[in-house]
Amino acid sequence: MLKRSIGIGMLCVAGHAYSGEIKVTTTEDVSKDDTECSLREAIEYVNKDFVDSGYQGCVGRIKDTDSTILLESKLTYKLNTHIKISVPLNLRTLYNDTAGFDKPAAGINNAMIKMLGKDNVFVIDDTKKEVFAIKMTELTLQGCNQSVCADQGGLIYNNEFLTLEYVKLSGGSARQGGAIYNVAVPVGQDAKERSLVNIKYSLFEKNTAAEGAILYSQVPQFRISNSVFRENETTLAKGANIYSAASLDDAAIAAFPLMIFKVSSSTFYKNKGFIINVRDGIGLNNLTVIGNSAGLQFNAPLKKAYLANSIVLGNPYPITEDNNCDFKAGDNSFIQNNLVTDSCNSGDSNYPNDIWQGTELIAGNDLEGKCKTLTEDTDALLCPYVQSDTAFLGYFRPRILMSHQDLSDSLIVNKGRLQLNSDAPLMGCESADQRDQSRYTDNSFCDRGAIEIFVPSTTGLVGKDLLIGEIAKISLTEYLSDSDLVPKEECEAILGKNPTGEAWQAGCMQVVQTETASKGKLTIDEEGNLVYTPQGAWHGADIFKIRLVISSTRFNKTRPYMEVNVRVVQAPKNDMESSKVSTSGGSVGFFSLFAILGLIGLRRYKNKQG
């Protein structure tokens, strides 16, 4: 078979590789002495420790440096059988243009490694006592698309220290460990150190196994955060998608909670089977567990495990039974400050769970899709799972309802805890939410679940460039951050009569001219769609700001609104140039970055709440 070469845009000629970097130059799975470097050859080069002498078309390795293998974004690298990795290695995607604003969000343009045969993708193991580190960044691993890819580890068999960041693992199938099998136990007379899996900012979907569709580990040797797990399936009735076959030894458990194997700031939905079998040594914190066939399974008799600050509801969904928590006989897990149902019990008496008795969980027609407005759905706790085109991972957004008279009425917002109470042990919230947005440690309250609600006060500049006769349509959805526009029917109770004498619109919209007199008319609906209609054939700019009352700012008695700066430029058609004018550049393009940055670090109104 002839090798298909990768485009010249990625590659450097031999001898121009950076220190420690080996660039894969073909997507085919071959190993022969020629001028091109396949993924298999690149890893063989490192395994064989040929230093910088090169190997079958692969060059770039320098002695005493960490070996890094680079793949090109969006390309698919094919494998016929698995590749064994037996030395430290970094494997990641290389982007052609990483400067300025052209670099895409991490994870959305991954290189893909696809298994064509009936096998797993990587076997990570050596015969030495010490574990070595391997890191995979911005990659997609695609399984064999057969009923069983491998007996253990449908995508990865690991017996070392494996770190995954912005990695998608999909389509793995095995008896144990649909995506990953982690050995995690000392073996042989030399008592090899325990292997460990560290997962951050990653996505696991559509992996299957009898036990551990996501991860099978002999004992709990994993740390997972800021990740999403969906549509994985574990088929054994009492199996779990993240499965630990046995408990840690007494010495390891004794270090709890200083040494802890944790799953945190992550979302689980549409999985079949229990999510995690919680053994001593495992901590679960700030999780959103929604719409799975089953929730969490607890088996920690030594009281060295916990679930805290999490949302575990609607398992299964639609809600036909309460299958959110299952406790094995003798379990003593520490359950504290969660939003759950009766099956999970009231938990710690000092920081008890809130037991949800409602039936309206998701403000949408399914677990995924468009979120209904506060008028269309007045009661549901969460928006459906949504993932934007510019983000690798999606999430369930908590809703602040109009029935809440105070933030303390919410079952999610401000119900987590950050500060320790000296009188009673407290598991505080994670320092950042699933999106890696920092929770503020100067506030004693945070939000349950994987997502922390943040609210902008003022954005940068938004707007449009128009030709005379056109109207401007602008979506404000992204600028509302984690909130909803309040219904127009609520505005009089919040702000009184509209000072213009007209009826209120959604969000109690008020227009404040800043640099020009008003030159147009504005309308807005509850979904955040803003329409600007110019009044007349004027040439120039209309610059103003609008004030909008949103679900999270309405509790602020002195400033119950956020502000959006708007600039609309209108010009006559220029027949000497192109007949089309961009409606997203001009006055707006330069400011688009500020609109994004304006959301970062802004804090919702929480003063003296709780």
XYZ file of C-alpha atoms in Angstrom, residues 143-547:
405
model
C -12.535 2.424 18.425
C -12.738 -0.600 16.130
C -16.507 -0.384 15.504
C -16.984 -4.055 16.405
C -18.720 -5.773 19.304
C -15.433 -6.306 21.174
C -12.204 -4.533 20.230
C -10.091 -6.108 22.973
C -10.670 -8.108 26.139
C -9.229 -5.378 28.374
C -9.206 -1.752 27.276
C -11.213 -1.123 24.117
C -9.072 1.934 23.340
C -6.251 2.003 25.900
C -4.636 -0.622 28.124
C -2.654 1.281 30.748
C -0.092 0.139 33.271
C 1.745 3.469 33.676
C 0.945 7.101 34.582
C -1.414 8.273 31.832
C -2.682 11.857 31.480
C -5.402 12.854 29.013
C -6.294 16.480 28.265
C -8.829 17.551 25.634
C -9.056 13.979 24.417
C -12.168 12.360 22.946
C -12.473 8.601 23.411
C -15.271 7.042 21.377
C -16.389 3.671 20.124
C -14.233 1.520 22.389
C -15.577 -1.915 23.295
C -14.186 -4.535 25.676
C -15.137 -7.022 28.331
C -13.425 -4.826 30.930
C -12.774 -1.159 30.274
C -14.630 -0.076 27.139
C -12.443 3.004 26.760
C -9.620 2.398 29.269
C -8.386 -0.553 31.306
C -6.104 0.526 34.161
C -4.051 -2.241 35.802
C -3.503 -0.261 39.025
C -2.042 -3.132 41.059
C 1.548 -4.157 41.846
C 2.571 -7.185 39.817
C 5.470 -9.635 40.004
C 8.211 -9.979 42.575
C 9.482 -6.459 41.950
C 6.091 -5.047 43.011
C 5.606 -2.549 40.191
C 4.150 0.781 41.269
C 0.452 1.261 40.727
C -0.561 2.739 37.412
C -2.774 5.797 37.405
C -5.112 7.561 34.969
C -5.483 11.344 35.115
C -8.306 12.780 32.941
C -9.065 16.499 32.396
C -11.173 18.450 29.876
C -12.043 15.259 28.002
C -15.071 13.597 26.416
C -15.978 9.906 26.615
C -18.894 8.789 24.478
C -20.392 5.589 23.048
C -17.983 3.177 24.712
C -19.281 -0.217 25.836
C -18.183 -2.981 28.218
C -19.553 -5.614 30.539
C -17.768 -3.738 33.352
C -16.393 -0.217 33.205
C -17.498 1.177 29.836
C -15.616 4.393 30.639
C -12.847 3.068 32.884
C -12.073 -0.264 34.530
C -9.456 -0.085 37.288
C -8.355 -2.925 39.550
C -8.400 -0.474 42.465
C -9.346 3.247 42.538
C -6.291 4.800 40.892
C -7.734 7.661 38.859
C -8.359 11.393 38.997
C -11.033 12.869 36.743
C -12.119 16.496 36.386
C -13.727 19.013 33.992
C -14.983 16.303 31.663
C -18.182 14.983 30.057
C -19.338 11.360 29.809
C -22.327 10.485 27.633
C -23.937 7.501 25.926
C -21.546 4.931 27.373
C -23.000 1.542 28.228
C -22.048 -0.990 30.902
C -24.085 -4.154 30.436
C -23.745 -6.068 33.732
C -26.732 -5.324 35.943
C -24.623 -4.176 38.892
C -21.662 -2.967 36.862
C -20.611 0.672 36.712
C -19.238 2.835 33.929
C -16.298 3.894 36.120
C -15.567 0.640 37.893
C -13.074 -0.298 40.609
C -12.838 -4.058 41.006
C -11.459 -3.940 44.565
C -10.681 -1.487 47.328
C -7.344 0.124 48.024
C -5.141 -1.445 50.674
C -5.273 -0.127 54.250
C -2.115 1.966 53.888
C -3.466 3.805 50.864
C -6.885 4.355 52.438
C -5.283 5.670 55.636
C -4.019 8.708 53.705
C -7.596 9.760 52.910
C -8.556 12.593 52.387
C -5.034 13.988 51.770
C -4.458 11.282 49.184
C -7.711 10.912 47.331
C -8.858 9.633 43.992
C -11.471 12.104 42.908
C -14.099 12.658 40.230
C -15.053 16.331 40.148
C -16.548 19.201 38.121
C -17.892 16.821 35.482
C -21.165 15.892 33.766
C -22.674 12.444 33.180
C -25.776 11.911 31.052
C -27.419 9.305 28.818
C -25.164 6.536 30.126
C -26.509 3.018 30.745
C -25.582 1.327 34.001
C -24.473 2.893 37.268
C -22.067 5.789 36.830
C -19.482 4.953 39.527
C -19.145 2.261 42.164
C -17.832 4.381 45.027
C -15.278 2.555 47.185
C -13.186 3.804 50.100
C -10.620 6.273 48.813
C -12.926 7.915 46.241
C -14.327 11.440 46.489
C -17.081 12.839 44.250
C -17.514 16.603 44.188
C -19.458 19.129 42.100
C -20.902 16.570 39.695
C -24.006 16.819 37.510
C -25.455 13.329 37.059
C -28.613 13.578 34.954
C -30.617 11.249 32.716
C -28.632 8.032 33.080
C -30.300 4.643 33.557
C -28.842 4.571 37.078
C -26.968 6.943 39.358
C -24.272 6.190 41.948
C -23.436 2.968 43.788
C -21.837 3.256 47.241
C -19.712 0.577 48.903
C -17.343 2.302 51.347
C -17.606 0.615 54.791
C -14.632 2.549 56.235
C -16.292 5.973 55.711
C -13.374 7.026 53.506
C -15.476 8.140 50.531
C -17.798 11.051 49.901
C -20.311 12.724 47.599
C -20.600 16.496 48.029
C -21.993 19.634 46.361
C -23.482 17.637 43.487
C -26.712 17.246 41.522
C -27.903 13.651 41.135
C -31.412 13.698 39.651
C -33.512 12.174 36.908
C -31.822 8.796 36.751
C -33.572 7.454 34.720
C -35.103 10.205 32.566
C -37.987 10.580 31.816
C -38.513 9.988 35.514
C -40.260 6.643 36.031
C -38.479 5.535 39.213
C -35.893 6.700 41.730
C -32.645 5.000 40.748
C -30.284 7.818 41.754
C -28.404 6.134 44.628
C -27.758 2.549 45.657
C -26.073 1.672 48.970
C -24.442 -1.685 49.584
C -24.910 -3.256 53.018
C -22.453 -1.725 55.478
C -21.693 1.360 53.394
C -20.599 4.420 55.381
C -19.944 6.940 52.607
C -20.017 10.574 53.685
C -22.925 12.218 51.821
C -23.061 15.983 52.207
C -24.868 18.985 50.744
C -26.233 17.568 47.478
C -29.442 17.981 45.490
C -30.838 14.466 45.289
C -33.980 12.350 45.720
C -35.122 10.048 48.515
C -32.964 7.106 47.387
C -29.833 9.109 48.294
C -31.076 9.859 51.832
C -30.681 13.088 53.797
C -26.929 12.651 54.307
C -24.771 14.485 56.855
C -26.839 16.173 59.554
C -24.550 19.221 59.655
C -24.788 19.870 55.906
C -27.746 17.761 54.769
C -28.874 17.071 51.245
C -31.846 18.848 49.721
C -34.397 16.228 48.713
C -36.080 17.210 45.461
C -39.723 16.261 45.227
C -40.455 17.924 41.892
C -41.097 16.475 38.442
C -39.973 19.307 36.127
C -36.242 18.800 35.673
C -35.280 19.829 32.108
C -36.652 22.952 30.358
C -36.740 21.349 26.935
C -38.171 18.528 24.886
C -35.217 16.247 25.569
C -31.963 16.091 27.526
C -30.279 17.936 24.652
C -31.340 20.922 22.597
C -32.884 24.339 22.949
C -33.736 25.711 26.377
C -37.228 27.074 26.914
C -37.690 30.627 28.159
C -38.880 31.437 31.663
C -42.328 32.062 30.208
C -42.440 28.773 28.291
C -41.272 26.725 31.312
C -41.644 28.247 34.752
C -40.482 25.326 36.904
C -37.658 23.219 35.397
C -34.339 23.344 37.262
C -31.947 22.966 34.317
C -31.603 23.821 30.650
C -30.941 20.874 28.319
C -27.351 19.949 27.599
C -25.991 22.360 25.017
C -22.650 22.515 23.252
C -21.599 25.535 21.216
C -19.688 25.322 17.948
C -16.699 26.993 19.580
C -16.423 24.741 22.661
C -15.267 21.155 23.088
C -17.625 20.321 25.955
C -21.219 21.250 26.713
C -23.129 21.402 29.985
C -26.503 21.603 31.731
C -27.101 25.217 32.762
C -28.929 25.787 36.064
C -31.931 28.120 35.837
C -32.909 30.850 38.292
C -36.699 30.816 38.330
C -39.061 33.758 38.609
C -40.727 31.976 41.534
C -37.536 32.551 43.529
C -38.024 35.575 45.749
C -34.386 35.418 46.811
C -31.314 33.520 45.608
C -31.602 31.396 48.720
C -34.799 29.906 47.235
C -32.763 28.152 44.551
C -31.862 24.512 45.174
C -28.634 24.921 43.199
C -27.335 28.499 43.285
C -25.376 29.396 46.446
C -26.063 25.975 47.930
C -22.497 24.703 47.709
C -19.869 25.586 50.266
C -16.341 26.921 49.912
C -15.130 27.678 53.415
C -14.482 25.118 56.109
C -16.519 25.120 59.279
C -14.350 24.401 62.298
C -17.246 22.811 64.176
C -18.043 20.144 61.596
C -16.091 18.555 58.736
C -17.047 20.091 55.408
C -16.192 19.094 51.850
C -15.866 22.420 50.067
C -16.595 23.104 46.399
C -13.952 22.668 43.754
C -11.977 25.831 43.026
C -13.232 25.921 39.404
C -16.286 24.656 37.575
C -16.390 22.292 34.592
C -15.603 25.168 32.211
C -12.523 25.960 34.336
C -14.065 29.229 35.490
C -12.797 30.009 38.970
C -15.182 30.045 41.880
C -14.478 32.989 44.154
C -12.972 31.913 47.452
C -13.856 35.201 49.165
C -17.479 34.090 49.130
C -18.742 31.387 51.468
C -21.228 30.133 48.870
C -20.914 28.403 45.515
C -23.240 26.381 43.317
C -24.058 22.701 43.409
C -23.208 20.686 40.363
C -20.581 20.988 37.640
C -21.473 24.553 36.583
C -21.057 27.793 38.508
C -23.401 30.549 37.331
C -21.574 33.705 36.293
C -23.264 36.926 35.272
C -21.930 39.823 33.203
C -22.561 43.400 34.306
C -21.501 45.156 31.088
C -20.337 43.661 27.802
C -18.012 45.124 25.224
C -19.434 46.317 21.911
C -21.942 44.504 19.687
C -23.633 45.646 16.521
C -23.961 45.481 12.743
C -22.973 47.253 9.539
C -25.995 47.897 7.304
C -26.832 49.153 3.868
C -29.662 51.653 3.704
C -32.934 49.751 3.707
C -31.651 46.833 5.769
C -32.429 45.972 9.394
C -30.026 44.592 12.006
C -30.678 41.289 13.728
C -28.404 40.535 16.661
C -28.529 37.534 18.988
C -27.625 38.433 22.565
C -27.694 34.855 23.835
C -23.940 34.578 24.371
C -23.841 37.912 26.211
C -26.469 36.777 28.716
C -23.937 34.229 29.961
C -25.703 31.850 32.379
C -28.956 33.805 32.766
C -32.320 34.334 31.083
C -34.144 37.524 30.176
C -36.994 38.104 32.591
C -40.478 37.989 31.034
C -41.970 41.366 30.139
C -44.886 40.690 32.500
C -42.480 40.839 35.478
C -40.908 44.202 34.627
C -43.341 46.518 36.359
C -42.857 44.669 39.654
C -39.083 45.077 39.290
C -38.731 48.589 37.809
C -42.191 50.127 37.950
C -43.787 51.767 34.920
C -41.733 52.081 31.748
C -40.487 55.723 31.726
C -41.104 55.872 27.942
C -44.810 55.243 28.491
C -44.667 52.203 26.212
C -45.233 48.622 27.272
C -42.211 46.777 28.616
C -40.435 44.323 26.342
C -38.582 41.153 27.386
C -35.728 41.847 29.769
C -37.308 45.211 30.718
C -35.133 46.683 27.944
C -34.140 50.327 28.345
C -32.171 52.295 25.736
C -29.583 54.860 26.804
C -28.083 56.982 24.005
C -24.376 57.564 24.627
C -22.780 59.397 21.684
C -25.578 60.009 19.189
C -29.262 60.838 19.125
C -31.555 57.873 18.539
C -31.764 56.919 14.866
C -33.709 53.665 15.034
C -36.251 51.479 16.800
C -35.447 48.391 18.885
C -37.422 45.258 19.662
C -36.317 42.196 21.638
C -37.867 38.821 22.432
C -37.335 36.584 25.431
C -34.814 34.421 23.570
C -32.500 37.429 23.269
C -33.092 38.251 19.609
C -32.574 41.996 19.138
C -33.931 43.735 16.008
C -32.833 47.270 15.104
C -34.778 49.110 12.390
C -33.198 52.388 11.193
C -35.556 55.349 10.976
C -34.616 57.055 7.732
C -31.816 56.838 5.170
C -29.155 58.422 7.374
C -25.455 57.722 6.847
C -23.264 57.170 9.905
C -23.517 55.468 13.292
C -26.089 55.057 16.043
C -24.264 54.434 19.327
C -26.122 53.515 22.501
C -26.365 50.958 25.264
C -29.260 48.839 26.410
C -30.044 47.773 29.942
